[in-house]
Structures are given as C-alpha cells and as structure tokens.
Coordinates of C-alpha atoms in Angstrom, one line a residue:
X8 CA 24.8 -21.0 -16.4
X9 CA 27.6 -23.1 -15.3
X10 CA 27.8 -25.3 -17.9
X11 CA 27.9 -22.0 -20.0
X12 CA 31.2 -20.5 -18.2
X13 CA 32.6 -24.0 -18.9
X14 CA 32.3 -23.4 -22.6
X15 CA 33.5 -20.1 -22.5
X16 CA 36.2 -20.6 -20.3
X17 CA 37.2 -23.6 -22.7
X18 CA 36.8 -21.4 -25.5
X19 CA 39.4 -18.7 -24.0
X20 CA 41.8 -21.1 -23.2
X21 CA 42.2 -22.3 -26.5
X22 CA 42.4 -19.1 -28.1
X23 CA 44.9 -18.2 -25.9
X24 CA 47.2 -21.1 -26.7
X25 CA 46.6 -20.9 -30.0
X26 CA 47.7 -17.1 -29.8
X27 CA 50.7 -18.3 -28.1
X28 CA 51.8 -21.0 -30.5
X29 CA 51.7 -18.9 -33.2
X30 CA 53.9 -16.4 -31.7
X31 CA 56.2 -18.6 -31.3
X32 CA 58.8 -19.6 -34.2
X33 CA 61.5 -22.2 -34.5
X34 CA 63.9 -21.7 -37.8
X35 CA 66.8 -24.8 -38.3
X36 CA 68.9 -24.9 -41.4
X37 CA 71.5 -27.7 -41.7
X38 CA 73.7 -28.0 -44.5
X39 CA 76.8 -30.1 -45.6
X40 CA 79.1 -29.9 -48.0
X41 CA 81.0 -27.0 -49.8
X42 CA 80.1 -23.2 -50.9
X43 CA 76.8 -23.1 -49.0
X44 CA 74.7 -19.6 -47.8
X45 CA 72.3 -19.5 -45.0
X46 CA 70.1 -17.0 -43.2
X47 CA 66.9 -16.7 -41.0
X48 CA 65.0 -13.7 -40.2
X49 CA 62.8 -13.2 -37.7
X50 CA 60.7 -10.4 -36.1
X51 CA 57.8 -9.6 -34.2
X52 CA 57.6 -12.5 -32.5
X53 CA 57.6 -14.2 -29.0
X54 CA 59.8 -17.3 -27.9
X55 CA 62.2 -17.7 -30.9
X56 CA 64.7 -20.0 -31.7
X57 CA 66.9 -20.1 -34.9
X58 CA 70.0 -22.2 -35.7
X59 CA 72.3 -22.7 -38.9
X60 CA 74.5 -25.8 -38.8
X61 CA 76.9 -25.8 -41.5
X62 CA 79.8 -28.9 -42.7
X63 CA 82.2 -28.2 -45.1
X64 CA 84.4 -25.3 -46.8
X65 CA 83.6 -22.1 -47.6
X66 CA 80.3 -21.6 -45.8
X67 CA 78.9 -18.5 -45.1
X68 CA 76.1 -18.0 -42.7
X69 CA 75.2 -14.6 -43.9
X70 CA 77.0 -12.3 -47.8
X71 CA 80.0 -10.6 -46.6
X72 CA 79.4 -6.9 -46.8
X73 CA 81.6 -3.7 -45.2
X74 CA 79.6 -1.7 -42.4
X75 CA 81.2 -0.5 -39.0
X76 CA 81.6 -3.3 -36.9
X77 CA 82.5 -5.8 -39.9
X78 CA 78.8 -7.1 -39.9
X79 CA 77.5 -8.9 -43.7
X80 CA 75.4 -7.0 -45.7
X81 CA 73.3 -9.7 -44.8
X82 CA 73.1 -11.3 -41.9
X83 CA 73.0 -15.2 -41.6
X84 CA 70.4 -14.7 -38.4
X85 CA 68.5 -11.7 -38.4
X86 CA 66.0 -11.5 -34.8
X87 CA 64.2 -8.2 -34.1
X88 CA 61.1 -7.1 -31.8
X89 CA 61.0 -10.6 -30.6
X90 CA 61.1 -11.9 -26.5
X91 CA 63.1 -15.4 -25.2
X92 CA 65.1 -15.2 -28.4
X93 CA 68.3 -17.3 -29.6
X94 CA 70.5 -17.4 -32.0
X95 CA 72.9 -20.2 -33.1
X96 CA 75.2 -20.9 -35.7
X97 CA 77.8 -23.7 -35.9
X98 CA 80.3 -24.4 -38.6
X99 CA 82.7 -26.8 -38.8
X100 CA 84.8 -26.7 -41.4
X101 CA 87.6 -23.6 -43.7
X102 CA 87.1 -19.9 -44.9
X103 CA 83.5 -19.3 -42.8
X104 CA 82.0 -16.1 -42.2
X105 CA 79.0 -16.1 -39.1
X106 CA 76.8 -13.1 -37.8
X107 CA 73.8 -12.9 -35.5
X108 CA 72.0 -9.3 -35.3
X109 CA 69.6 -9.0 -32.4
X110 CA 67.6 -5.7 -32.1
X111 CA 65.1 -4.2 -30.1
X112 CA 64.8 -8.0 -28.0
X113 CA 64.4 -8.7 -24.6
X114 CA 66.6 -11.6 -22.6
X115 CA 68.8 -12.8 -25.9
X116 CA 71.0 -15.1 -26.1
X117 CA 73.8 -15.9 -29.1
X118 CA 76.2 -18.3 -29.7
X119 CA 78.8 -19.1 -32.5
X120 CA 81.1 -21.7 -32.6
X121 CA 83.4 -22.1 -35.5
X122 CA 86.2 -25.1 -36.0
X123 CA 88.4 -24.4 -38.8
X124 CA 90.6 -21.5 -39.8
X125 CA 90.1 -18.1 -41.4
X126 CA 86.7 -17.8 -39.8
X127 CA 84.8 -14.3 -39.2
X128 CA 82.1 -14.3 -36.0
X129 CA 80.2 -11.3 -34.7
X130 CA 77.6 -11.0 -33.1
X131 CA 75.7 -7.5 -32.4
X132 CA 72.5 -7.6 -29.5
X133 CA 70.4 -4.2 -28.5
X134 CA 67.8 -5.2 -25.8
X135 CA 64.9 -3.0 -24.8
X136 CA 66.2 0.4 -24.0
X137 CA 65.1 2.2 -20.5
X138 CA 66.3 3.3 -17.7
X139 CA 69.0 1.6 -15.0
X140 CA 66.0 -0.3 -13.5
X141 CA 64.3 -1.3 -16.9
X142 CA 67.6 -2.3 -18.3
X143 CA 68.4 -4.6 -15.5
X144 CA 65.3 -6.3 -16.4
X145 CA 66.7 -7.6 -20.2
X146 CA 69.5 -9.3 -20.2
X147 CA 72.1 -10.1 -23.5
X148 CA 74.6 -12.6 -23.8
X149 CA 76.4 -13.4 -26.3
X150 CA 79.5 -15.9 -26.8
X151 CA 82.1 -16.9 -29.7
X152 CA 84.1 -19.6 -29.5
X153 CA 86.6 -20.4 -32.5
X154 CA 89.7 -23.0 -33.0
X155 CA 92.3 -22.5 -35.7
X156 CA 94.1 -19.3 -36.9
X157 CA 93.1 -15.8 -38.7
X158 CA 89.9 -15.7 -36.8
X159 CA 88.2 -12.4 -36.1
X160 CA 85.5 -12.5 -33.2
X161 CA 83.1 -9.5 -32.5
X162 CA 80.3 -8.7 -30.2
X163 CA 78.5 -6.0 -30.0
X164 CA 76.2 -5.0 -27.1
X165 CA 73.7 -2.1 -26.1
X166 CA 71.1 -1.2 -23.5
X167 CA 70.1 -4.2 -20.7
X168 CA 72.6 -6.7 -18.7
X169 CA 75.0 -7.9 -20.8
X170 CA 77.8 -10.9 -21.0
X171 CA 80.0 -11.3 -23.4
X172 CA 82.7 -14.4 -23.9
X173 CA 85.5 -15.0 -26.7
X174 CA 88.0 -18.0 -26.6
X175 CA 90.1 -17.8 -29.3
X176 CA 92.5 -21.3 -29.9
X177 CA 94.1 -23.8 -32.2
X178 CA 97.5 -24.8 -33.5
X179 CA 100.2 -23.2 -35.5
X180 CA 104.1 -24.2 -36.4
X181 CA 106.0 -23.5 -32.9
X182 CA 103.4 -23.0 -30.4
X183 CA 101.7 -25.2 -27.8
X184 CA 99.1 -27.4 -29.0
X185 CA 96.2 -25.5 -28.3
X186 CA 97.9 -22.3 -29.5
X187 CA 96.5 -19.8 -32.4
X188 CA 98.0 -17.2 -34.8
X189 CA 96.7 -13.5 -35.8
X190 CA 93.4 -13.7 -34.2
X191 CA 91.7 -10.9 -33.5
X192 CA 88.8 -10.4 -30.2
X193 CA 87.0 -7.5 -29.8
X194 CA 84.4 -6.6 -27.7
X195 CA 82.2 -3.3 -27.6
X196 CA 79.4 -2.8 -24.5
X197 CA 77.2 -0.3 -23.8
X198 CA 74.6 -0.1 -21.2
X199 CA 74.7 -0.1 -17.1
X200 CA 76.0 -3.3 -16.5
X201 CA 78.5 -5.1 -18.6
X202 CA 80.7 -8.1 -18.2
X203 CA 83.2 -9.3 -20.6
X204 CA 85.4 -12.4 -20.8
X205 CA 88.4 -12.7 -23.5
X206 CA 90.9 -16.0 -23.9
X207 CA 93.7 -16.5 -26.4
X208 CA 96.3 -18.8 -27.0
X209 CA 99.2 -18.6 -29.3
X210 CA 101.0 -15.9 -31.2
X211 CA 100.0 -11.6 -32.6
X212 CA 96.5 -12.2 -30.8
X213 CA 94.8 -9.0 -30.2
X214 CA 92.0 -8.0 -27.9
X215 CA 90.2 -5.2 -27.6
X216 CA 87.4 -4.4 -25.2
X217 CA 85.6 -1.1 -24.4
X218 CA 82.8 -0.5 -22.0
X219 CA 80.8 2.6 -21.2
X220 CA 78.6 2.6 -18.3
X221 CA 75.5 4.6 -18.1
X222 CA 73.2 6.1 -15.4
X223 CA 74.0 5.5 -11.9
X224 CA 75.4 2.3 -9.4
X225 CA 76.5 0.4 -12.5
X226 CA 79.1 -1.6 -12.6
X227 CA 82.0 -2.7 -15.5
X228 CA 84.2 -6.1 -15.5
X229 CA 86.6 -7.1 -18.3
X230 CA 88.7 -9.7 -18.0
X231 CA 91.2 -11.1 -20.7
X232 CA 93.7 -13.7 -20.6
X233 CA 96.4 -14.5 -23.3
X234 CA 99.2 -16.9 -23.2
X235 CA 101.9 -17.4 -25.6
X236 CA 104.4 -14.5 -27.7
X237 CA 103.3 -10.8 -28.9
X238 CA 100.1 -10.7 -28.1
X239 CA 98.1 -7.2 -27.3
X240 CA 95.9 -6.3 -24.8
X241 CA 93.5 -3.0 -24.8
X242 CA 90.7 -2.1 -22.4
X243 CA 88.8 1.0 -22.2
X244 CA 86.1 1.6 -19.7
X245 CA 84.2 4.7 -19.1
X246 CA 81.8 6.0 -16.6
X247 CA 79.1 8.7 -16.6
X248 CA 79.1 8.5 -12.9
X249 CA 81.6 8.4 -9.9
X250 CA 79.1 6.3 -8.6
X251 CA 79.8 3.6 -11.2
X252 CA 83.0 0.9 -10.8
X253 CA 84.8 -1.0 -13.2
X254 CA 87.3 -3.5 -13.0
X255 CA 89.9 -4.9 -15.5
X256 CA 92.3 -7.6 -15.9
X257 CA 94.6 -8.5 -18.1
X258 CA 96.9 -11.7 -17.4
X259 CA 99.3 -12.4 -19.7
X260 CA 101.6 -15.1 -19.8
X261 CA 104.6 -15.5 -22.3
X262 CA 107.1 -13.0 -24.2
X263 CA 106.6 -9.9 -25.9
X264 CA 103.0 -8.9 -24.7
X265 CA 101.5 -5.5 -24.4
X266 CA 98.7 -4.7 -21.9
X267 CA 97.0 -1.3 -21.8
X268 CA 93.7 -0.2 -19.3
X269 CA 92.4 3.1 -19.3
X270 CA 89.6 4.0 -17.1
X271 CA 88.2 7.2 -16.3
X272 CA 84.8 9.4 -14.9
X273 CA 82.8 11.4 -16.8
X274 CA 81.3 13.3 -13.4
X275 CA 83.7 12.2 -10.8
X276 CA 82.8 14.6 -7.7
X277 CA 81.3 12.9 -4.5
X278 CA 81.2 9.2 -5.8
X279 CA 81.6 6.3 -4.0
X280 CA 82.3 4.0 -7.3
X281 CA 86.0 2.6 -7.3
X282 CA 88.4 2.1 -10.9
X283 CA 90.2 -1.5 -10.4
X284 CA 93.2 -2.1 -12.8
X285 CA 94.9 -5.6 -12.3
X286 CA 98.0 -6.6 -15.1
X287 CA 100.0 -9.4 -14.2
X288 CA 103.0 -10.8 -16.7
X289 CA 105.0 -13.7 -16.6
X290 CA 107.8 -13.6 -18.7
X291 CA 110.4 -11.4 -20.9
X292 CA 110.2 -8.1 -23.2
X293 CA 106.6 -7.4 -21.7
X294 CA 105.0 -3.9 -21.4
X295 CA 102.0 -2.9 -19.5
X296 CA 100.2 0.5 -18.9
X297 CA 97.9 1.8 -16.4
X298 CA 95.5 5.1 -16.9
X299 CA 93.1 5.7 -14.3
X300 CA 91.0 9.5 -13.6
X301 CA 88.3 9.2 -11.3
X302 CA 87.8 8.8 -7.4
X303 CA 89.0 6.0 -5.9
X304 CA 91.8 4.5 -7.5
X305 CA 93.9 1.2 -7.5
X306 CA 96.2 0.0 -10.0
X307 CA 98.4 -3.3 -9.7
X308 CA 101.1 -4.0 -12.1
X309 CA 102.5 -7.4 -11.5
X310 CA 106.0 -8.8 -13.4
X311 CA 108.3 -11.4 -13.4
X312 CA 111.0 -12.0 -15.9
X313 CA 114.0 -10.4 -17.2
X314 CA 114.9 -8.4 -20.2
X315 CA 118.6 -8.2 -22.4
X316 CA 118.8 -5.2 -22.1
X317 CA 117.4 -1.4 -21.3
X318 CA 115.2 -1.2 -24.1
X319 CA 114.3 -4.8 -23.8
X320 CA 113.4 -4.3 -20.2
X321 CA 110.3 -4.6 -18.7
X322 CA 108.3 -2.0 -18.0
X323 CA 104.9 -0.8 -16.3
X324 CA 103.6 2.6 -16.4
X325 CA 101.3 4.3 -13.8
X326 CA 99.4 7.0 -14.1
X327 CA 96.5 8.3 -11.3
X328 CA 94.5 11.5 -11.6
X329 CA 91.4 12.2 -8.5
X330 CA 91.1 11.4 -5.3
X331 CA 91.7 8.2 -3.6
X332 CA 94.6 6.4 -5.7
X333 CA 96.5 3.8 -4.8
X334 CA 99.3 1.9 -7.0
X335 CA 101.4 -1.2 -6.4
X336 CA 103.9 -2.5 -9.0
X337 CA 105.9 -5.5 -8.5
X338 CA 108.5 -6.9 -10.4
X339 CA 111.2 -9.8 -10.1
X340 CA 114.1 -10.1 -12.5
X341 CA 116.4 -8.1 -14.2
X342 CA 116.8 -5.2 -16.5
X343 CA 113.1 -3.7 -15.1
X344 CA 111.8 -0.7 -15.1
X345 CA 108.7 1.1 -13.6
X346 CA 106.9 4.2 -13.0
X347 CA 104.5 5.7 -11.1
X348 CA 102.7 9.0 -11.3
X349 CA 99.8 10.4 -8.7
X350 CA 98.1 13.9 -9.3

C-alpha cells in the first residue's frame, strides 16, 4: 500500500510540473540591422516573459496604426489573460516606434528603453478588475525611458496598483548636455491607487498626467520634474471620494515654463482625504496655476526670479473651493505677481 501512494504521489508530482511548465512561455526576438518588424503575442498563460531587442534604424517593434492613445495597429508585444507577466523592448538606434499592451493580467510589469531620436513608446496595462481590496492585490508598472529628441512616451493604466515612470533626455544645439527637444510624456491612470513619476530635460517638453481614483481610502501621487526653457506641465487628478488624497508636484527649473494642477472631489461631504498641490520655479517668465475643490485643501506656489516687465512677470494663480484650504505662495525677485482666491 505504501509503496502504492509512492507511485501515485510520484505520478502527481510530475503531472503537476509538467502542467506548470507548459504554462509557462518565454518569447525573445533580437534583431540588428536596418528596417526590421517585431512582435510577440501571448495569452492564456502563467509566468510569461517576452523581449524584443532591436539595433539599427528604422525599427519598429510593432505597424504604426492611429487608435486613441497613439497605440500600432499592431502591437510589437501583445500579453493578455496571463499571471507574472513582462514585457520588454529595447532599441538602440533612429526613427523607432515601441508598444506593449497588457490586458486582463495580474502583477505586470513593462519596460521600454529607446536610445536614438524620433522614437514613439507606449505602453497600455489593465490588471484584473475588482473591488479596492482585489485591486490592491495586482499590481502594474510600467516605465519608459528614452534619450535624444522628438520622442513621445505613453502609458496607460487601469484597475490594480499602479506605477508609472518616464525620463525623457538627450542633447540638442544650446542646451545642457543631457538636455532634449519637443518631447512629449503623458501619463493616463485609472484605478485606486496610482503613482506617477515624469523627468525632462531640455527645451518645448510637455507632460501630461491624469489620475482618477476610484472607490474609497485611495490615494493619488504625481510627481514631474523639468529643467531647461518652455517646457509645460499639466496634472489632473480626480476623486470619487472625499475620502481619497492626491498629491502633485511639479518642479520646474529654468525660463519660460508653465505648470498647471487641478484637483477636485466628486462626493466631497464628510471626508477625511486631503488635495496636496506643490509648484516650485526657479527662474524668469514662469507661470504656474493651482485648482483645488474638495475638503481639505493646500496649495504651495513657490518662485524665484524676475521678469522684464508686467506681462513678462511671474505669476501664480490660486484658486480653493470646500472646506479646509490653505494657500501659501512665495516669491523672490521682481516684476511678480500672485493671486489667491478661497470660496
């Protein structure tokens, strides 16, 4: 009888890893050269890991196609129904185009690195949906990370824990040398708790992030950094629930910047959730605007720096609506200008 239950409990135990190994896929495409196309798919599966490595010019890791966040018709890594799973693509080289699309997954993770100019990243992630406590339980991350100029970066994220991270740098004619031109950073979230980290260097950057918490006790961070002349800052975050808090920052460093954060409730009687707005800009010509309706408010507006003249001043708007609100600006140089407004 013993001997028996040995057999059989050798028996199940190889079943079982065999069931587990094939579950589990591993998907690697390497290519050098010039004028290459890529792309993995992979769904219904447990564990799995693909990668694209691409050398050269003109490589595309998925066909260029027009849909709503900028995604390819066809996407160079394609993961769906699937558990453990990353994604990651890395091109060195001119005129690339990357996407990862991750739906319906549990604890994903995708990375894109691109070195070259002209290069296109997204990435787009939508973990197991559920309620707050379920969608604590997945988690989504997701990071971009390009060097030269023209580069677009976009990630997309729904349902589950989320972190997303864009650095954006290079070199162009005039700035610093890690500086980069026309680059655009854009980052949507939308779940119960989101995090989001933006960094740019160089000139016309632009970045954009928008959050909207759901449910209940959830909480919302941006934070985006720019250095360098006329660059543009936006960050929307919204809440369903007083009981929710966000918090932005935007520091900008340089001449010629813009900074806007709007934040607002949905539902904002008897929470206990608090809206955080932080700007802070060091140098000349540099605007910055603060919108904030909910319970519990605090804005800080922080300037230094002088302008030519009153329309080159700088300048940093305020604006509170609820309960609770608190606003501090401070500025040091000349021809400022600031304003303030509680309701």
């Amino acid at each position: 009888m013993n001997a028996t239950l040995k057999t059989l409990s050798i028996t199940v135990a190889l079943a079982l890893a065999t069931l587990g190994s094939a579950h589990a896929q591993t998907s690697t495409i390497t290519q050098s050269g010039s004028g290459h196309d890529a792309s993995i798919d992979q769904s219904a599966t447990v564990s799995t890991s693909a990668t694209i490595n691409q050398t050269g010019t003109n490589n595309q890791a998925g066909l260029p196609g027009s849909t709503m966040l900028g995604l390819p018709a066809t996407p160079g890594i394609m993961q769906a129904s699937t558990t453990n799973t990353t994604g990651t693509i890395d091109q060195s080289g001119d005129s690339q185009s990357a996407t990862v699309i991750q739906s319906a997954t549990d604890d994903t993770t995708a990375a894109v690195t691109q070195l070259g100019s002209n290069n296109f990243a997204a990435t787009s992630q939508d973990s197991t949906s559920g309620g707050p406590m379920i969608m604590l339980l997945h988690s989504s991350t997701a990071s971009v990370l390009q060097d030269g100029t023209g580069n677009v970066g976009k990630i997309d994220q729904s349902n589950g824990f989320q972190k997303a991270k864009i650095v954006q740098q290079g070199s162009c004619s005039g700035c610093a040398s890690t500086a980069a031109t026309d680059n655009l950073a854009e980052v949507r979230q939308s779940s119960s708790n989101n995090y989001a980290d933006v960094s740019q260097s160089g000139e016309n950057n632009s970045s954009t992030v928008t959050q909207s918490l759901m449910g209940s006790n959830s909480d919302g961070t941006a934070n985006v950094s720019q250095s360098g002349r006329f660059n543009t800052v936006s960050v929307d975050q919204g809440a369903s629930s007083s009981s929710n808090s966000t918090t932005a920052t935007a520091t900008q460093t340089g001449d010629n910047h813009l900074a806007s954060i709007d934040q607002y409730v949905q539902n904002s009687l008897g929470g206990v959730g608090t809206l955080t707005a932080t700007v802070t800009q060091d140098g000349a010509y540099n605007e910055s605007t603060i919108l904030q309706g909910g319970v519990n408010n605090i804005a800080t507006a922080t300037q230094t720096g002088s302008g030519t003249s009153a329309l080159d001043a700088n300048r940093v708007k305020v604006s509170q609506s609820g309960v609770g609100a608190t606003a501090d600006v401070t500025q040091n140089g000349t021809r400022l200008s600031a304003t303030i407004t509680q309701r």
